[in-house]
Amino acid sequence: MRESLVRAYMEAVPRHRRHARFSAGTLPLRQLAANLGSIEEAINSVLGEHWTVWSTFLGPDLAECVVSFDIAGVGVESMSPSDVRAMHVRLLEAQWYLGAVQIRPEIPSHWEIFLKGIPSKFRIFQENLYLFHVGYELEVEDTRDHVDFRSWKESGIFSSVCWEDLGVRETIFDPYENWEHFRRIGEADELLHGQFSSALGETLMRCSDLDPNLTQRLHAAIKAFEGHETGEGLAHAALSCRRFTERLADCLYPPRDEKVNARKVGQAEYRNRLWAYIADNVTSDTARTLLIANVEDLGNRIDRLDSLSNKGLHSNVSSADVNRLLLSLIVVAHDLMSLRPPGGTFSYEPYTASFLEFFTERVWNKQERRSKDDEE
């Protein structure tokens, strides 16, 4: 069961996003029911009767399971909603699988059942497994589960299997092993998602307002990164980042023949044009310096990956490099586009002259026919 669940995780989550801590054990749902007065109350508190909790369970079905047998649970920390759904779909056919529920540390019953109730077992990072143990116990006796260690190595799932010392985490010496700490983690998680989701949403909206082609190029970059299997795929993602940045410069500061601040601002000098755009729209010296530094950093990242790709060194392009490039791209794009008020019409440059001429001709011919019909 545990191995099947881990395999589902490895298949559902791309390598570059694969980093999670796993906890496992029997969920103390009956103890929670005894504290709250009934199985139904316990299930309602876990599934979020008064909370917003993502879950695949129906309350009565889960309550019936709790009455009938003990339920084992596996907690997986740090997964995106899309990865959770993909993993859930892969597990649906397993007879032992009952369902999944979102863990929210600020909910007291979730702390009792999932965070305090079952211990952390291991970490998965990319293609490696790290089995947890308490290092200071080795001074008295080696309590590590060597049978489990050998079992994971023999499974062939991971490139390497090794030990990780938890220190005092999750022991009586851990000063943060309490609900207040996990409540703050839950609140910080929600605040971060709200803050960054808002910024990402505004970035996409401004891209669509400024030029829908920007959204297409951003989509191409992220899609290439998410689906990459080789260095060549990463190179395509980096190239899409460059095309997005060049198009953004076209929209914000179109090419000019004359120099601006002693710099060329032609078609090829997209970075200079972004600097000129910043100079025109930012009055604060500090803000201008920071924005220009961010644009410079983005340009350097693009140039480095371009250089590797042009030399055919795709294997030297790492997913970490492209991931940082994408993050830098989003930050810079958001900062630049937010320097001016939203709205306005987008450029018609993506459409060819022949299309516009054809469209004009069709409209003209239609008007001529209407005039002739009126005369008749």
PDB file of N, CA and C in Angstrom, residues 179-224:
ATOM      1  N   TRP A 179      -0.110  23.398  18.616  1.00  0.00           N
ATOM      2  CA  TRP A 179      -1.110  23.850  17.647  1.00  0.00           C
ATOM      3  C   TRP A 179      -0.904  25.303  17.249  1.00  0.00           C
ATOM      4  N   GLU A 180      -0.471  26.145  18.180  1.00  0.00           N
ATOM      5  CA  GLU A 180      -0.280  27.563  17.867  1.00  0.00           C
ATOM      6  C   GLU A 180       0.732  27.745  16.737  1.00  0.00           C
ATOM      7  N   HIS A 181       1.816  26.987  16.783  1.00  0.00           N
ATOM      8  CA  HIS A 181       2.828  27.088  15.723  1.00  0.00           C
ATOM      9  C   HIS A 181       2.243  26.653  14.378  1.00  0.00           C
ATOM     10  N   PHE A 182       1.530  25.520  14.370  1.00  0.00           N
ATOM     11  CA  PHE A 182       0.967  25.032  13.108  1.00  0.00           C
ATOM     12  C   PHE A 182      -0.166  25.922  12.622  1.00  0.00           C
ATOM     13  N   ARG A 183      -0.880  26.562  13.552  1.00  0.00           N
ATOM     14  CA  ARG A 183      -1.910  27.523  13.140  1.00  0.00           C
ATOM     15  C   ARG A 183      -1.275  28.673  12.365  1.00  0.00           C
ATOM     16  N   ARG A 184      -0.123  29.148  12.843  1.00  0.00           N
ATOM     17  CA  ARG A 184       0.572  30.232  12.139  1.00  0.00           C
ATOM     18  C   ARG A 184       1.077  29.772  10.770  1.00  0.00           C
ATOM     19  N   ILE A 185       1.518  28.514  10.685  1.00  0.00           N
ATOM     20  CA  ILE A 185       1.935  27.972   9.394  1.00  0.00           C
ATOM     21  C   ILE A 185       0.753  27.981   8.419  1.00  0.00           C
ATOM     22  N   GLY A 186      -0.411  27.546   8.903  1.00  0.00           N
ATOM     23  CA  GLY A 186      -1.597  27.532   8.058  1.00  0.00           C
ATOM     24  C   GLY A 186      -1.997  28.922   7.601  1.00  0.00           C
ATOM     25  N   GLU A 187      -1.941  29.884   8.525  1.00  0.00           N
ATOM     26  CA  GLU A 187      -2.302  31.254   8.175  1.00  0.00           C
ATOM     27  C   GLU A 187      -1.284  31.854   7.206  1.00  0.00           C
ATOM     28  N   ALA A 188       0.011  31.577   7.443  1.00  0.00           N
ATOM     29  CA  ALA A 188       1.046  32.077   6.528  1.00  0.00           C
ATOM     30  C   ALA A 188       0.860  31.489   5.131  1.00  0.00           C
ATOM     31  N   ASP A 189       0.518  30.210   5.073  1.00  0.00           N
ATOM     32  CA  ASP A 189       0.285  29.558   3.778  1.00  0.00           C
ATOM     33  C   ASP A 189      -0.867  30.227   3.034  1.00  0.00           C
ATOM     34  N   GLU A 190      -1.938  30.499   3.750  1.00  0.00           N
ATOM     35  CA  GLU A 190      -3.101  31.131   3.117  1.00  0.00           C
ATOM     36  C   GLU A 190      -2.781  32.562   2.691  1.00  0.00           C
ATOM     37  N   LEU A 191      -2.052  33.293   3.530  1.00  0.00           N
ATOM     38  CA  LEU A 191      -1.691  34.667   3.179  1.00  0.00           C
ATOM     39  C   LEU A 191      -0.769  34.713   1.961  1.00  0.00           C
ATOM     40  N   LEU A 192       0.208  33.787   1.928  1.00  0.00           N
ATOM     41  CA  LEU A 192       1.127  33.744   0.791  1.00  0.00           C
ATOM     42  C   LEU A 192       0.395  33.410  -0.501  1.00  0.00           C
ATOM     43  N   HIS A 193      -0.483  32.406  -0.436  1.00  0.00           N
ATOM     44  CA  HIS A 193      -1.245  32.043  -1.629  1.00  0.00           C
ATOM     45  C   HIS A 193      -2.116  33.209  -2.093  1.00  0.00           C
ATOM     46  N   GLY A 194      -2.726  33.903  -1.131  1.00  0.00           N
ATOM     47  CA  GLY A 194      -3.561  35.042  -1.503  1.00  0.00           C
ATOM     48  C   GLY A 194      -2.758  36.153  -2.143  1.00  0.00           C
ATOM     49  N   GLN A 195      -1.599  36.464  -1.546  1.00  0.00           N
ATOM     50  CA  GLN A 195      -0.759  37.541  -2.061  1.00  0.00           C
ATOM     51  C   GLN A 195      -0.239  37.224  -3.452  1.00  0.00           C
ATOM     52  N   PHE A 196       0.332  36.032  -3.612  1.00  0.00           N
ATOM     53  CA  PHE A 196       0.948  35.695  -4.893  1.00  0.00           C
ATOM     54  C   PHE A 196      -0.097  35.352  -5.953  1.00  0.00           C
ATOM     55  N   SER A 197      -1.211  34.775  -5.535  1.00  0.00           N
ATOM     56  CA  SER A 197      -2.278  34.505  -6.506  1.00  0.00           C
ATOM     57  C   SER A 197      -2.816  35.800  -7.075  1.00  0.00           C
ATOM     58  N   SER A 198      -2.943  36.815  -6.214  1.00  0.00           N
ATOM     59  CA  SER A 198      -3.415  38.117  -6.673  1.00  0.00           C
ATOM     60  C   SER A 198      -2.432  38.729  -7.668  1.00  0.00           C
ATOM     61  N   ALA A 199      -1.130  38.663  -7.338  1.00  0.00           N
ATOM     62  CA  ALA A 199      -0.108  39.223  -8.234  1.00  0.00           C
ATOM     63  C   ALA A 199      -0.062  38.475  -9.556  1.00  0.00           C
ATOM     64  N   LEU A 200      -0.179  37.148  -9.505  1.00  0.00           N
ATOM     65  CA  LEU A 200      -0.170  36.354 -10.733  1.00  0.00           C
ATOM     66  C   LEU A 200      -1.405  36.640 -11.578  1.00  0.00           C
ATOM     67  N   GLY A 201      -2.554  36.733 -10.895  1.00  0.00           N
ATOM     68  CA  GLY A 201      -3.788  37.043 -11.617  1.00  0.00           C
ATOM     69  C   GLY A 201      -3.721  38.395 -12.300  1.00  0.00           C
ATOM     70  N   GLU A 202      -3.177  39.396 -11.602  1.00  0.00           N
ATOM     71  CA  GLU A 202      -3.055  40.725 -12.202  1.00  0.00           C
ATOM     72  C   GLU A 202      -2.078  40.705 -13.372  1.00  0.00           C
ATOM     73  N   THR A 203      -0.984  39.934 -13.238  1.00  0.00           N
ATOM     74  CA  THR A 203      -0.012  39.842 -14.332  1.00  0.00           C
ATOM     75  C   THR A 203      -0.646  39.269 -15.584  1.00  0.00           C
ATOM     76  N   LEU A 204      -1.419  38.202 -15.431  1.00  0.00           N
ATOM     77  CA  LEU A 204      -2.096  37.595 -16.587  1.00  0.00           C
ATOM     78  C   LEU A 204      -3.115  38.555 -17.191  1.00  0.00           C
ATOM     79  N   MET A 205      -3.855  39.259 -16.349  1.00  0.00           N
ATOM     80  CA  MET A 205      -4.857  40.192 -16.847  1.00  0.00           C
ATOM     81  C   MET A 205      -4.192  41.334 -17.613  1.00  0.00           C
ATOM     82  N   ARG A 206      -3.103  41.858 -17.075  1.00  0.00           N
ATOM     83  CA  ARG A 206      -2.408  42.951 -17.759  1.00  0.00           C
ATOM     84  C   ARG A 206      -1.780  42.462 -19.067  1.00  0.00           C
ATOM     85  N   CYS A 207      -1.284  41.238 -19.094  1.00  0.00           N
ATOM     86  CA  CYS A 207      -0.756  40.686 -20.342  1.00  0.00           C
ATOM     87  C   CYS A 207      -1.843  40.633 -21.405  1.00  0.00           C
ATOM     88  N   SER A 208      -3.017  40.163 -21.021  1.00  0.00           N
ATOM     89  CA  SER A 208      -4.127  40.066 -21.968  1.00  0.00           C
ATOM     90  C   SER A 208      -4.571  41.446 -22.434  1.00  0.00           C
ATOM     91  N   ASP A 209      -4.580  42.417 -21.519  1.00  0.00           N
ATOM     92  CA  ASP A 209      -4.966  43.782 -21.890  1.00  0.00           C
ATOM     93  C   ASP A 209      -3.940  44.418 -22.827  1.00  0.00           C
ATOM     94  N   LEU A 210      -2.655  44.196 -22.508  1.00  0.00           N
ATOM     95  CA  LEU A 210      -1.588  44.834 -23.270  1.00  0.00           C
ATOM     96  C   LEU A 210      -1.432  44.210 -24.650  1.00  0.00           C
ATOM     97  N   ASP A 211      -1.427  42.884 -24.702  1.00  0.00           N
ATOM     98  CA  ASP A 211      -1.284  42.171 -25.970  1.00  0.00           C
ATOM     99  C   ASP A 211      -1.520  40.679 -25.692  1.00  0.00           C
ATOM    100  N   PRO A 212      -2.587  40.092 -26.224  1.00  0.00           N
ATOM    101  CA  PRO A 212      -2.852  38.668 -25.994  1.00  0.00           C
ATOM    102  C   PRO A 212      -1.690  37.766 -26.376  1.00  0.00           C
ATOM    103  N   ASN A 213      -0.832  38.234 -27.287  1.00  0.00           N
ATOM    104  CA  ASN A 213       0.326  37.447 -27.679  1.00  0.00           C
ATOM    105  C   ASN A 213       1.279  37.225 -26.513  1.00  0.00           C
ATOM    106  N   LEU A 214       1.301  38.157 -25.553  1.00  0.00           N
ATOM    107  CA  LEU A 214       2.122  37.984 -24.357  1.00  0.00           C
ATOM    108  C   LEU A 214       1.666  36.762 -23.559  1.00  0.00           C
ATOM    109  N   THR A 215       0.352  36.608 -23.428  1.00  0.00           N
ATOM    110  CA  THR A 215      -0.188  35.458 -22.703  1.00  0.00           C
ATOM    111  C   THR A 215       0.191  34.163 -23.392  1.00  0.00           C
ATOM    112  N   GLN A 216       0.144  34.154 -24.721  1.00  0.00           N
ATOM    113  CA  GLN A 216       0.502  32.950 -25.465  1.00  0.00           C
ATOM    114  C   GLN A 216       1.963  32.585 -25.249  1.00  0.00           C
ATOM    115  N   ARG A 217       2.840  33.578 -25.247  1.00  0.00           N
ATOM    116  CA  ARG A 217       4.264  33.295 -25.062  1.00  0.00           C
ATOM    117  C   ARG A 217       4.567  32.848 -23.633  1.00  0.00           C
ATOM    118  N   LEU A 218       3.860  33.439 -22.669  1.00  0.00           N
ATOM    119  CA  LEU A 218       4.031  33.006 -21.282  1.00  0.00           C
ATOM    120  C   LEU A 218       3.533  31.582 -21.101  1.00  0.00           C
ATOM    121  N   HIS A 219       2.401  31.272 -21.713  1.00  0.00           N
ATOM    122  CA  HIS A 219       1.857  29.913 -21.668  1.00  0.00           C
ATOM    123  C   HIS A 219       2.854  28.931 -22.278  1.00  0.00           C
ATOM    124  N   ALA A 220       3.457  29.301 -23.409  1.00  0.00           N
ATOM    125  CA  ALA A 220       4.419  28.416 -24.068  1.00  0.00           C
ATOM    126  C   ALA A 220       5.615  28.134 -23.167  1.00  0.00           C
ATOM    127  N   ALA A 221       6.080  29.166 -22.453  1.00  0.00           N
ATOM    128  CA  ALA A 221       7.235  28.995 -21.566  1.00  0.00           C
ATOM    129  C   ALA A 221       6.913  28.040 -20.420  1.00  0.00           C
ATOM    130  N   ILE A 222       5.776  28.269 -19.763  1.00  0.00           N
ATOM    131  CA  ILE A 222       5.412  27.439 -18.607  1.00  0.00           C
ATOM    132  C   ILE A 222       5.076  26.020 -19.043  1.00  0.00           C
ATOM    133  N   LYS A 223       4.368  25.897 -20.169  1.00  0.00           N
ATOM    134  CA  LYS A 223       3.998  24.574 -20.674  1.00  0.00           C
ATOM    135  C   LYS A 223       5.241  23.767 -21.023  1.00  0.00           C
ATOM    136  N   ALA A 224       6.215  24.409 -21.675  1.00  0.00           N
ATOM    137  CA  ALA A 224       7.456  23.720 -22.032  1.00  0.00           C
ATOM    138  C   ALA A 224       8.215  23.279 -20.786  1.00  0.00           C
TER     139      ALA A 224
END
